[in-house]
Amino acid sequence: MSCEPQTQLLSQVPKSAQPWVATLLWTVFEHPDADAVQAQMAHVLNALEAKFPTAAGHLDTAQHDLPALTAFPREGRELPAKAGLQRT
């Protein structure tokens, strides 16, 4: 998930809940293989559905990108930082 869909997801929840949702989302990208990623995504969707059903629906539609994500080694799955590249 690039920054734009993440931003769209966060716009579906109150500002006070955005750090929690962002952290929850990042847990998906920390798993080593496709099965673990899918299992974590299901956990994240269940957690969101309980508190923010609109956000859960938004994330559910984006989950078709997961197989492409898990084709890369875990180290190559890092999401771009919102701040952009640091200048040297």
Coordinates of C-alpha atoms in Angstrom, one line a residue, residues 1-3 6 25-41 65-81:
M1 CA 0.0 0.0 0.0
S2 CA 1.5 3.3 -1.0
C3 CA 1.2 6.4 1.0
Q6 CA -2.8 4.8 3.5
L25 CA -1.7 -1.4 9.2
W26 CA 2.1 -1.5 9.5
T27 CA 1.9 -4.8 11.3
V28 CA 0.7 -6.4 8.0
F29 CA 4.0 -5.5 6.4
E30 CA 6.2 -7.0 9.2
H31 CA 5.3 -10.7 8.4
P32 CA 7.8 -12.9 6.6
D33 CA 5.6 -14.7 4.1
A34 CA 2.3 -14.6 2.1
D35 CA 0.4 -16.8 4.6
A36 CA 1.4 -14.7 7.6
V37 CA 0.6 -11.5 5.7
Q38 CA -2.9 -12.8 4.8
A39 CA -3.5 -13.9 8.4
Q40 CA -2.5 -10.5 9.8
M41 CA -4.6 -8.7 7.2
D65 CA -2.5 -5.7 -3.7
L66 CA -1.2 -8.1 -1.1
P67 CA -0.1 -11.0 -3.4
A68 CA 2.1 -8.5 -5.3
L69 CA 3.5 -7.2 -2.0
T70 CA 4.4 -10.6 -0.7
A71 CA 6.4 -11.5 -3.9
F72 CA 9.2 -9.3 -2.5
P73 CA 11.5 -10.2 0.3
R74 CA 10.4 -8.6 3.6
E75 CA 13.2 -6.1 3.5
G76 CA 12.0 -4.9 0.1
R77 CA 8.4 -4.2 1.3
E78 CA 9.1 -1.0 3.1
L79 CA 6.5 1.7 2.5
P80 CA 7.9 5.1 1.5
A81 CA 8.1 7.5 4.3

